[in-house]
Short mmCIF file of C-alpha atoms and ligand atoms in Angstrom, two decimals:
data_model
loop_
_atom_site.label_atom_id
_atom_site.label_comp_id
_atom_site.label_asym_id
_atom_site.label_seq_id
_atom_site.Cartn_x
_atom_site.Cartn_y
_atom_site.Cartn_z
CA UNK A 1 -31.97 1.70 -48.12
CA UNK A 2 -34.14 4.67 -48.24
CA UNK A 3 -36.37 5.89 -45.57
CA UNK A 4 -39.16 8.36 -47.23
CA UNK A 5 -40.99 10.40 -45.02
CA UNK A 6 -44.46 11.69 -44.36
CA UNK A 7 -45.00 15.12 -46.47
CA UNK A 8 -46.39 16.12 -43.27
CA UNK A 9 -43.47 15.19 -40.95
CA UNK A 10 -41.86 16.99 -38.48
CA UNK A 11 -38.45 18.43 -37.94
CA UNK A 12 -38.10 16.52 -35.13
CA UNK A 13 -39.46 12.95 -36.09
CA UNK A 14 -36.61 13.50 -39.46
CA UNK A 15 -34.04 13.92 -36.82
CA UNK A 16 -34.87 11.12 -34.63
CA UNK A 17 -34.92 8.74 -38.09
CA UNK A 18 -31.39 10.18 -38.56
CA UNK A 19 -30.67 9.25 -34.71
CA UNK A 20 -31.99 5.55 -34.94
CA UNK A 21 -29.86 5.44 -38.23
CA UNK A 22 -27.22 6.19 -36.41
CA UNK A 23 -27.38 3.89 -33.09
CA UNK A 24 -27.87 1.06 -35.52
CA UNK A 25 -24.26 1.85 -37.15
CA UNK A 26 -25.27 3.46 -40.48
CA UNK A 27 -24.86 7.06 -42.08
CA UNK A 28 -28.35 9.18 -42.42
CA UNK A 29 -28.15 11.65 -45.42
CA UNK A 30 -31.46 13.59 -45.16
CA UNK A 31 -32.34 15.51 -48.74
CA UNK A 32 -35.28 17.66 -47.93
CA UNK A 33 -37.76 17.69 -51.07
CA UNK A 34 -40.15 19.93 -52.21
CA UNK A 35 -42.80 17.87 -50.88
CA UNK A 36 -40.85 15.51 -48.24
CA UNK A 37 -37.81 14.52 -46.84
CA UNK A 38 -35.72 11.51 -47.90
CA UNK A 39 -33.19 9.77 -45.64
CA UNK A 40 -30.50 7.92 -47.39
CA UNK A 41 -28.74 5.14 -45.39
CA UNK A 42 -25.40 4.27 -46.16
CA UNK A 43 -22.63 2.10 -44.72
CA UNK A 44 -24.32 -0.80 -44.49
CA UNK A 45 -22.99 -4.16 -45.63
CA UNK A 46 -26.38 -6.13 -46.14
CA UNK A 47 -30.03 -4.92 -45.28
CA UNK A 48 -31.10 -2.72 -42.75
CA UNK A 49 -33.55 -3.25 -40.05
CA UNK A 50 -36.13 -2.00 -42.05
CA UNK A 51 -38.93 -2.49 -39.11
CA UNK A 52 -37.45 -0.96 -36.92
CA UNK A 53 -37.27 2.48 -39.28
CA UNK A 54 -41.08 1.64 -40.92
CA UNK A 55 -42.75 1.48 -37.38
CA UNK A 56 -41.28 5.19 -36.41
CA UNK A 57 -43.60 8.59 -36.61
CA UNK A 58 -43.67 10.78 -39.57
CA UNK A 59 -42.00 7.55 -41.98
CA UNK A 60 -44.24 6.84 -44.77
CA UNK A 61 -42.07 4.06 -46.26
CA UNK A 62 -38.64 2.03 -46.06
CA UNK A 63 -37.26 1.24 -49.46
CA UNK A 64 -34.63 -1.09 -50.74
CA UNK A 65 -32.46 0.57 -53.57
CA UNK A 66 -31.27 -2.10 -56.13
CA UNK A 67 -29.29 0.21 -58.25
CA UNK A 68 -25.13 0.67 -56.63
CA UNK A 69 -26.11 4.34 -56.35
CA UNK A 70 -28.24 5.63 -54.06
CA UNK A 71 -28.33 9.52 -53.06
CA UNK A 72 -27.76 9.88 -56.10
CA UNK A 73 -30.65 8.44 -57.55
CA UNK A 74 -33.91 9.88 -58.21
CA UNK A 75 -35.57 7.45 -56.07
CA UNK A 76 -33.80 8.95 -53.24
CA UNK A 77 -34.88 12.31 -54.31
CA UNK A 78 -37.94 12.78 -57.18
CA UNK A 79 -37.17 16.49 -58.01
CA UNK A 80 -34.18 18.17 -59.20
CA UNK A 81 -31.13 19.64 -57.50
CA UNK A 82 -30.78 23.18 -57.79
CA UNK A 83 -27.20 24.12 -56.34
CA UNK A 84 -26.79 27.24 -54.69
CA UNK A 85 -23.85 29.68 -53.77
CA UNK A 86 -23.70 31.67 -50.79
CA UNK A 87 -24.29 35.59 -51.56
CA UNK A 88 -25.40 34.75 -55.08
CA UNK A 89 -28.70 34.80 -57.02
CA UNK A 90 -26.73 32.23 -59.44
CA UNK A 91 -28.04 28.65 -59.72
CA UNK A 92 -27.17 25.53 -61.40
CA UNK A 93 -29.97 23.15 -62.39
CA UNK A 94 -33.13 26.06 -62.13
CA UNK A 95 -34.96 27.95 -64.70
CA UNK A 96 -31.12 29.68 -65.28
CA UNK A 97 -28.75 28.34 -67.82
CA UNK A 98 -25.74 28.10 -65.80
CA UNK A 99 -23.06 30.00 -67.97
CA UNK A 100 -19.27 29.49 -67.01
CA UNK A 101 -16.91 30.30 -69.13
CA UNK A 102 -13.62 31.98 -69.16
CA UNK A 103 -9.40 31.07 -70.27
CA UNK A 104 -8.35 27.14 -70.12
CA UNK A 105 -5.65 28.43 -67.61
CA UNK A 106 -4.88 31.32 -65.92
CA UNK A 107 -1.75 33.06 -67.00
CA UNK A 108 -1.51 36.29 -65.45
CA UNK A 109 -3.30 39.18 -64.42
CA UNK A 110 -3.99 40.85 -67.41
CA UNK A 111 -5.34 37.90 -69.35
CA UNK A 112 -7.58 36.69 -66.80
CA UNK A 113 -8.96 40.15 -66.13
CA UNK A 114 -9.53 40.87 -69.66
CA UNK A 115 -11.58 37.64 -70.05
CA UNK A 116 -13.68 37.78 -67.31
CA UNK A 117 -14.66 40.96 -68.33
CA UNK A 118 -15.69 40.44 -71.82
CA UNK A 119 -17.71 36.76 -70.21
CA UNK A 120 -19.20 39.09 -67.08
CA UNK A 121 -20.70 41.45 -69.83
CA UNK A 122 -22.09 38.44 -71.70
CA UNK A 123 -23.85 37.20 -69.21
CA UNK A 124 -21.47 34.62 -67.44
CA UNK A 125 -22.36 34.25 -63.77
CA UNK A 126 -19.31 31.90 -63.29
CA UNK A 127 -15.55 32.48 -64.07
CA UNK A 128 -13.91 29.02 -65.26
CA UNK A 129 -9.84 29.48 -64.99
CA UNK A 130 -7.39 26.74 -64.21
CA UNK A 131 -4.79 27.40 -61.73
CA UNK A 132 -3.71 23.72 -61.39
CA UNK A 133 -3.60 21.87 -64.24
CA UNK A 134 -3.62 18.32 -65.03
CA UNK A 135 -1.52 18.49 -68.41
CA UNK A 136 -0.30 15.53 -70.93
CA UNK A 137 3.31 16.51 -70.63
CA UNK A 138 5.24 17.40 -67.67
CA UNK A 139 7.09 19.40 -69.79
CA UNK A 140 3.74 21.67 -70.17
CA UNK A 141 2.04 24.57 -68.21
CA UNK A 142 1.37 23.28 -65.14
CA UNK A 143 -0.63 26.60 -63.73
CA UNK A 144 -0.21 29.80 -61.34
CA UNK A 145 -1.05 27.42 -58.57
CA UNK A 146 -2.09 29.16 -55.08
CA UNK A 147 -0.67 32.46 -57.10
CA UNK A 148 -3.72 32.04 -60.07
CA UNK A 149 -6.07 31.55 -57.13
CA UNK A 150 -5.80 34.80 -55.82
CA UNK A 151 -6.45 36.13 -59.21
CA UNK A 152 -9.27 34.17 -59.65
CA UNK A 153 -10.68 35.48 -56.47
CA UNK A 154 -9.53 38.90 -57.19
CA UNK A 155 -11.61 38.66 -60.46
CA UNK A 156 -14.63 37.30 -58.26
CA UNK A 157 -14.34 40.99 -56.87
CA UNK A 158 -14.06 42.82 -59.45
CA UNK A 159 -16.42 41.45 -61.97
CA UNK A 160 -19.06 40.02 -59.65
CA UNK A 161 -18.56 36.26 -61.07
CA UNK A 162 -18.48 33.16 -59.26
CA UNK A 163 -15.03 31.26 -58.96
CA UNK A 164 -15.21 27.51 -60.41
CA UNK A 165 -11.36 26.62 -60.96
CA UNK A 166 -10.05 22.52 -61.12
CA UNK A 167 -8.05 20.66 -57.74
CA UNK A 168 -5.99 17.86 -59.15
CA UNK A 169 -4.73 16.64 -55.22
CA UNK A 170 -5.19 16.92 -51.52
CA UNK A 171 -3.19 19.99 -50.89
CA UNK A 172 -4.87 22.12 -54.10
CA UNK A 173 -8.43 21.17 -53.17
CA UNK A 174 -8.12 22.77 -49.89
CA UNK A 175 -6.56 25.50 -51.36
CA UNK A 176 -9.20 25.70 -53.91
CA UNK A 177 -12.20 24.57 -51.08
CA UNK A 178 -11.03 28.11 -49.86
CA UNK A 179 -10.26 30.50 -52.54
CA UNK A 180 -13.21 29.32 -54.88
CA UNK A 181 -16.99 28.68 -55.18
CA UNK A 182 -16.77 26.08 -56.64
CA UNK A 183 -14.74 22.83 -56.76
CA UNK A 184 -13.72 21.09 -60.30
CA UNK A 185 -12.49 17.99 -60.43
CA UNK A 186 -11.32 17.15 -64.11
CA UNK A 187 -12.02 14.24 -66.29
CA UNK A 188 -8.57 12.63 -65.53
CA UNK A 189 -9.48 12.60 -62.16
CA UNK A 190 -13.06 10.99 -61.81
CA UNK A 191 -11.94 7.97 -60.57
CA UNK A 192 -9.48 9.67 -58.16
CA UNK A 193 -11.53 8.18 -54.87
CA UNK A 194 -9.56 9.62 -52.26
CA UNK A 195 -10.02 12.77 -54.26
CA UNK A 196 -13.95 12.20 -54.46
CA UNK A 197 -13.96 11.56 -50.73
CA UNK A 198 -11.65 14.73 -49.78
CA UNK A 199 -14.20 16.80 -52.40
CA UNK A 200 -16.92 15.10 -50.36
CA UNK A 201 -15.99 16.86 -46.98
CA UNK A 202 -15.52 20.01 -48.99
CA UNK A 203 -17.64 23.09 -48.14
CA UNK A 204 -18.35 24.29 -51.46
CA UNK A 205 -20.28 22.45 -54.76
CA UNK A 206 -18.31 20.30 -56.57
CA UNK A 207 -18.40 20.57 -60.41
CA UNK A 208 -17.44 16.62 -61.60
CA UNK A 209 -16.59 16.03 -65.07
CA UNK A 210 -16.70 12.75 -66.69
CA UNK A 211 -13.49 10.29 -67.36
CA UNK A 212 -12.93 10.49 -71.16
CA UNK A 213 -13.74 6.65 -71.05
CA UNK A 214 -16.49 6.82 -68.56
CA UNK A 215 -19.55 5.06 -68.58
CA UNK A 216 -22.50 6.99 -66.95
CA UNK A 217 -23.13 4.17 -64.26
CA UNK A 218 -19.09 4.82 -63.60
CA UNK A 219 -19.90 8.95 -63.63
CA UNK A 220 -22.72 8.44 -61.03
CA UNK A 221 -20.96 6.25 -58.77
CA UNK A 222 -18.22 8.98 -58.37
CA UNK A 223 -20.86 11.20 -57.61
CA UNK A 224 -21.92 9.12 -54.68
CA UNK A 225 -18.60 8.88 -53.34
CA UNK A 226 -18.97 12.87 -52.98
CA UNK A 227 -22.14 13.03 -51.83
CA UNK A 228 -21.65 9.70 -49.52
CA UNK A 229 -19.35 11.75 -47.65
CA UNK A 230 -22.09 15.00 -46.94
CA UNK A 231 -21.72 17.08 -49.67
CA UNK A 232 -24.83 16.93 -51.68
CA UNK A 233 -24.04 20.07 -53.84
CA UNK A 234 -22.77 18.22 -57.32
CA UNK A 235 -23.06 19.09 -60.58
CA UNK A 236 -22.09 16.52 -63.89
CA UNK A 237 -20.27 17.72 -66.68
CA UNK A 238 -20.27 16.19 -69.89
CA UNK A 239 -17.02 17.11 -71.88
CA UNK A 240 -16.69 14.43 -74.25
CA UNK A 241 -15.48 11.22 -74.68
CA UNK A 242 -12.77 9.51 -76.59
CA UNK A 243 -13.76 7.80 -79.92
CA UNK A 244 -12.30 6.39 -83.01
CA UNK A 245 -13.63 9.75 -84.82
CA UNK A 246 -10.43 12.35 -85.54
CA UNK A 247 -12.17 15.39 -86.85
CA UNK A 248 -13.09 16.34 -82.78
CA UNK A 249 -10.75 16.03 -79.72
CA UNK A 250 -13.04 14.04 -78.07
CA UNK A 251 -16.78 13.18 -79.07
CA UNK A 252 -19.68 15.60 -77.02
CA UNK A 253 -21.62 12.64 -76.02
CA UNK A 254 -25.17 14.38 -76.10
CA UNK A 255 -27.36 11.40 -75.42
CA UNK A 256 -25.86 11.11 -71.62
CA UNK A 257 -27.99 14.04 -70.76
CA UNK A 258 -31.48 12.81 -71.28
CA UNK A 259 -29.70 9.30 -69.41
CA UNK A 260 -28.66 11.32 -66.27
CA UNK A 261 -31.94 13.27 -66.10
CA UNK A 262 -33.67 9.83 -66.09
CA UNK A 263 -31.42 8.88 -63.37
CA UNK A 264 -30.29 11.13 -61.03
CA UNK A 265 -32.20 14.58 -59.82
CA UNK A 266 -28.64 16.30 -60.01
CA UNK A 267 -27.84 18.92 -62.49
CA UNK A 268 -25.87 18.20 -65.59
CA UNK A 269 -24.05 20.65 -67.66
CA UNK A 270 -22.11 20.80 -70.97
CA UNK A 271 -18.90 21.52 -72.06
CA UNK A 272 -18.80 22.10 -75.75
CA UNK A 273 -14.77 23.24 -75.28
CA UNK A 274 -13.02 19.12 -74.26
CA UNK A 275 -15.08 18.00 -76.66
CA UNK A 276 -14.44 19.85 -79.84
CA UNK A 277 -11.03 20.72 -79.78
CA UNK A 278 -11.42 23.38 -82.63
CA UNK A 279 -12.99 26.55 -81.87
CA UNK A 280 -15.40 26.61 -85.20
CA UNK A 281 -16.80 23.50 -83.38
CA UNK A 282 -17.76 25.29 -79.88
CA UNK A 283 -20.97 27.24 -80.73
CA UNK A 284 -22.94 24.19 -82.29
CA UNK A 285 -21.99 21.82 -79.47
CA UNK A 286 -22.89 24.20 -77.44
CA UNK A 287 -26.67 24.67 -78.92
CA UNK A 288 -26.68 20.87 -78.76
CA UNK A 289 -26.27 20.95 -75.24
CA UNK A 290 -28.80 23.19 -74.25
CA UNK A 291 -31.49 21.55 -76.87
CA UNK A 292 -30.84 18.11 -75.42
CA UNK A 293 -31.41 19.51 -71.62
CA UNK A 294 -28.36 20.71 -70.22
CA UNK A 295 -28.21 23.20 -67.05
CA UNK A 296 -25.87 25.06 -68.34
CA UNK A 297 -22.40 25.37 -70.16
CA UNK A 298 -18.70 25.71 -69.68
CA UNK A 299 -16.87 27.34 -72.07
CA UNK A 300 -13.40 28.30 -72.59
CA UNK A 301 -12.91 32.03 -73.63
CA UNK A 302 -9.52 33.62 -74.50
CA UNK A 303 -8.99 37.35 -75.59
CA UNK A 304 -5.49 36.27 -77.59
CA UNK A 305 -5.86 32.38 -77.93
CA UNK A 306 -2.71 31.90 -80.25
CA UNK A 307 -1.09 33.06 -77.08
CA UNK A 308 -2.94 31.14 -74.54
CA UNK A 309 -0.91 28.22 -72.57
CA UNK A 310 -3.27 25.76 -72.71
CA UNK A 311 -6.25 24.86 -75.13
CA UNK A 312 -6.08 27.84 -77.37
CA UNK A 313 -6.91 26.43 -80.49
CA UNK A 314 -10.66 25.76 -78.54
CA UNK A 315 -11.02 28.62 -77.08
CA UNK A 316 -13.37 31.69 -78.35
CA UNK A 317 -12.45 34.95 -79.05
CA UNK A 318 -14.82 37.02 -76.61
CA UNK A 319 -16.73 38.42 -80.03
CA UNK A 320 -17.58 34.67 -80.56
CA UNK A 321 -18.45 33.86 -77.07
CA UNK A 322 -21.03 36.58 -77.07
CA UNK A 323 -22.42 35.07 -81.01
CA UNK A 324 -22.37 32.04 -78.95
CA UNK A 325 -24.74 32.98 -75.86
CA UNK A 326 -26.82 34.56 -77.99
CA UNK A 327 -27.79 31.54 -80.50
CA UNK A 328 -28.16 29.68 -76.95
CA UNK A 329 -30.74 32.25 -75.84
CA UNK A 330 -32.52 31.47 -78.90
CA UNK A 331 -32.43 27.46 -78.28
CA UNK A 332 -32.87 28.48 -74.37
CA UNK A 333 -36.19 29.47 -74.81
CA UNK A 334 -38.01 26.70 -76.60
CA UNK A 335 -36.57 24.36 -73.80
CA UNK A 336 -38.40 26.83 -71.05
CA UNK A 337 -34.76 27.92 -69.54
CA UNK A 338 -33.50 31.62 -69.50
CA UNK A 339 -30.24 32.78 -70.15
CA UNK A 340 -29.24 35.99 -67.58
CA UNK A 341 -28.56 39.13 -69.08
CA UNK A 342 -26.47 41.58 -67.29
CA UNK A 343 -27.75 44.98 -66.08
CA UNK A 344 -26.23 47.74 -68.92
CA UNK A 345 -26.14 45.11 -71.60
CA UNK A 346 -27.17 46.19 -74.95
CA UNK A 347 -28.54 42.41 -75.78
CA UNK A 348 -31.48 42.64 -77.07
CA UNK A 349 -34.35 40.11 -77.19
CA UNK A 350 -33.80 39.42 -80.66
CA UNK A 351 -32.76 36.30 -81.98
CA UNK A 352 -30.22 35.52 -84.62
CA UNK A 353 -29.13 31.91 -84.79
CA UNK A 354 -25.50 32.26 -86.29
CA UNK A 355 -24.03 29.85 -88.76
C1 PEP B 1 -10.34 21.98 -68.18
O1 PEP B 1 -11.51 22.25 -67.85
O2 PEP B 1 -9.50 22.83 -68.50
C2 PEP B 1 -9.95 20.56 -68.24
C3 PEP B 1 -8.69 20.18 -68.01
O3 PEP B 1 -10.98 19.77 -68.55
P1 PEP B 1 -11.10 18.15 -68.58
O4 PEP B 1 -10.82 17.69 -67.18
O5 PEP B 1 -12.51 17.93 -69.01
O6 PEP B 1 -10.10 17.66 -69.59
MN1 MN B 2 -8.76 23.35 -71.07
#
């Protein structure tokens, strides 16, 4: 159920919607619009007491949603969700290509430093870095942990880039809920519930990546298990999905884009990195993503990949990053999106589409 209210309602006639919500046992999630406010409803078994809501001042109408999701869902909210970060001009889902990129893991001081620095002069506004990660073997890399954080956040300082780094359980999320700006959960965990919920009551935006075998009705429902618990600050991430094909690690599944815009006002972005697998594949993934719509990318960037401890073979040398974001400036500007360039770059508005 959806209560949509007048364009010119009040502050107070919202908040005594979300009170009546309330007495009659439900959850009100107000989304302020451009134009109007929408109340969500949620925890309720059957319908709602619709008249009750309809007959109130400043409501313009009660609707039923049929699909599972509801905040969600563009019917709960017409425009698009642009995420912001405190003491930031970076955005996710604006005019801005959101541009996150950095190494798969963080391995020590050095390497992370020297990556964010080549990304921050590129034109990242985000530094990607794993401190936990969710690896195949438990033989593997598992990360820094609380130790990579602190770099992370030490690179936040020093380079002026936002912090968007993965929680894998309850005790690194609120590890990560503190040290970061942002909040990845990884594909292996999309269906981790009591994770979605915990990510939920998190105070920062939550960057959820689909489930290598995901369906986009499956992606969107674990969306509303974040936002069903008050965090409406989500972002999608498409990293691929797992085919018959071989020649990719996974396949970029560009059409779910165009689906999710259709769908759901919140921002999607791409991640051309899961899904190739090779690093001569990145690049034209990544122009694929920004043609078909994306809000931005999430690249992995290493300045010594055959070194790196996870994911080097994917990951650009900072030279090709830079090729990269360039061709996507290109691409960025027949779609009507900008790409930020940093003060003291030397880019230039010329565009050269690389091969
Ligand atoms: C990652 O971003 O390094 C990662 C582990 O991604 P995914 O969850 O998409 O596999
Ligand atoms: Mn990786």
């Amino acid at each position: 159920m959806l209560v949509l209210m007048n364009v010119n309602a009040t502050e107070e006639q919202t908040e005594a919607v979300c009170k009546r919500v309330e007495e009659l046992g439900y959850r009100p999630h107000p989304l302020p619009g451009a134009m109007r406010c929408a109340i969500g409803i949620t925890g309720n078994k059957g319908a709602v007491e619709a008249d009750s809501l309809s007959q109130m001042a400043g409501v313009a109408e009660v609707i039923a949603v049929s699909k599972p999701y509801k905040l969600v869902s563009r019917d709960m909210k017409s425009e698009d969700t642009v995420v912001h970060f405190e003491g930031s001009e970076a955005t996710v889902g604006g005019t801005e290509l959101a541009l996150m990129a950095g190494p798969c893991s963080v391995e020590n001081r050095d390497q992370l430093f020297r990556a964010a620095e080549a990304v921050a002069k590129t034109g990242a506004r985000f530094l990607r870095g794993g401190a936990f990660k969710p690896r195949t073997s438990p033989y593997a890399f598992q990360g820094m942990g609380e130790e990579g954080l602190a770099l992370m956040a030490a690179a936040r300082e020093a380079f002026g880039l936002l912090v968007v780094t993965e929680a894998i359980d309850h005790e690194s999320l609120a590890l990560v809920d503190q040290y970061a700006d942002m909040i990845q959960i990884g594909a292996r965990n999309m269906q981790n519930f009591a994770l979605l919920k915990l990510a939920g009551r998190a105070s920062k935006p939550v960057l959820l990546k689909r489930g290598m075998a995901s369906t986009l009705d499956e992606l969107l429902m674990a969306a509303e298990y974040i936002m069903s618990e008050g965090n409406y600050n989500v972002v999608l991430c498409e990293r691929g999905i797992r085919t018959f094909t071989d020649h990719t690690r996974n396949t970029l599944d560009v059409s779910i884009v165009p689906a999710v815009k259709k769908l759901t006002h919140l921002p999607i972005i791409v991640d051309p990195s899961h899904a190739a697998g090779k690093r001569d594949k990145v690049a034209p993934l990544a122009r694929a993503g920004v043609a078909v719509g994306a809000d931005g990318l999430i690249v992995e960037v290493h300045c010594d990949p055959d070194k790196a401890l996870s994911d080097g073979a994917q990951s650009l040398y900072p030279e090709q990053f830079a090729a990269m974001v360039n061709d996507v400036r290109g691409i960025a500007q027949i779609v009507g999106r900008t790409v930020y360039v940093p003060q003291h770059s030397e880019e230039t508005a010329d565009v050269v589409v690389t091969k």
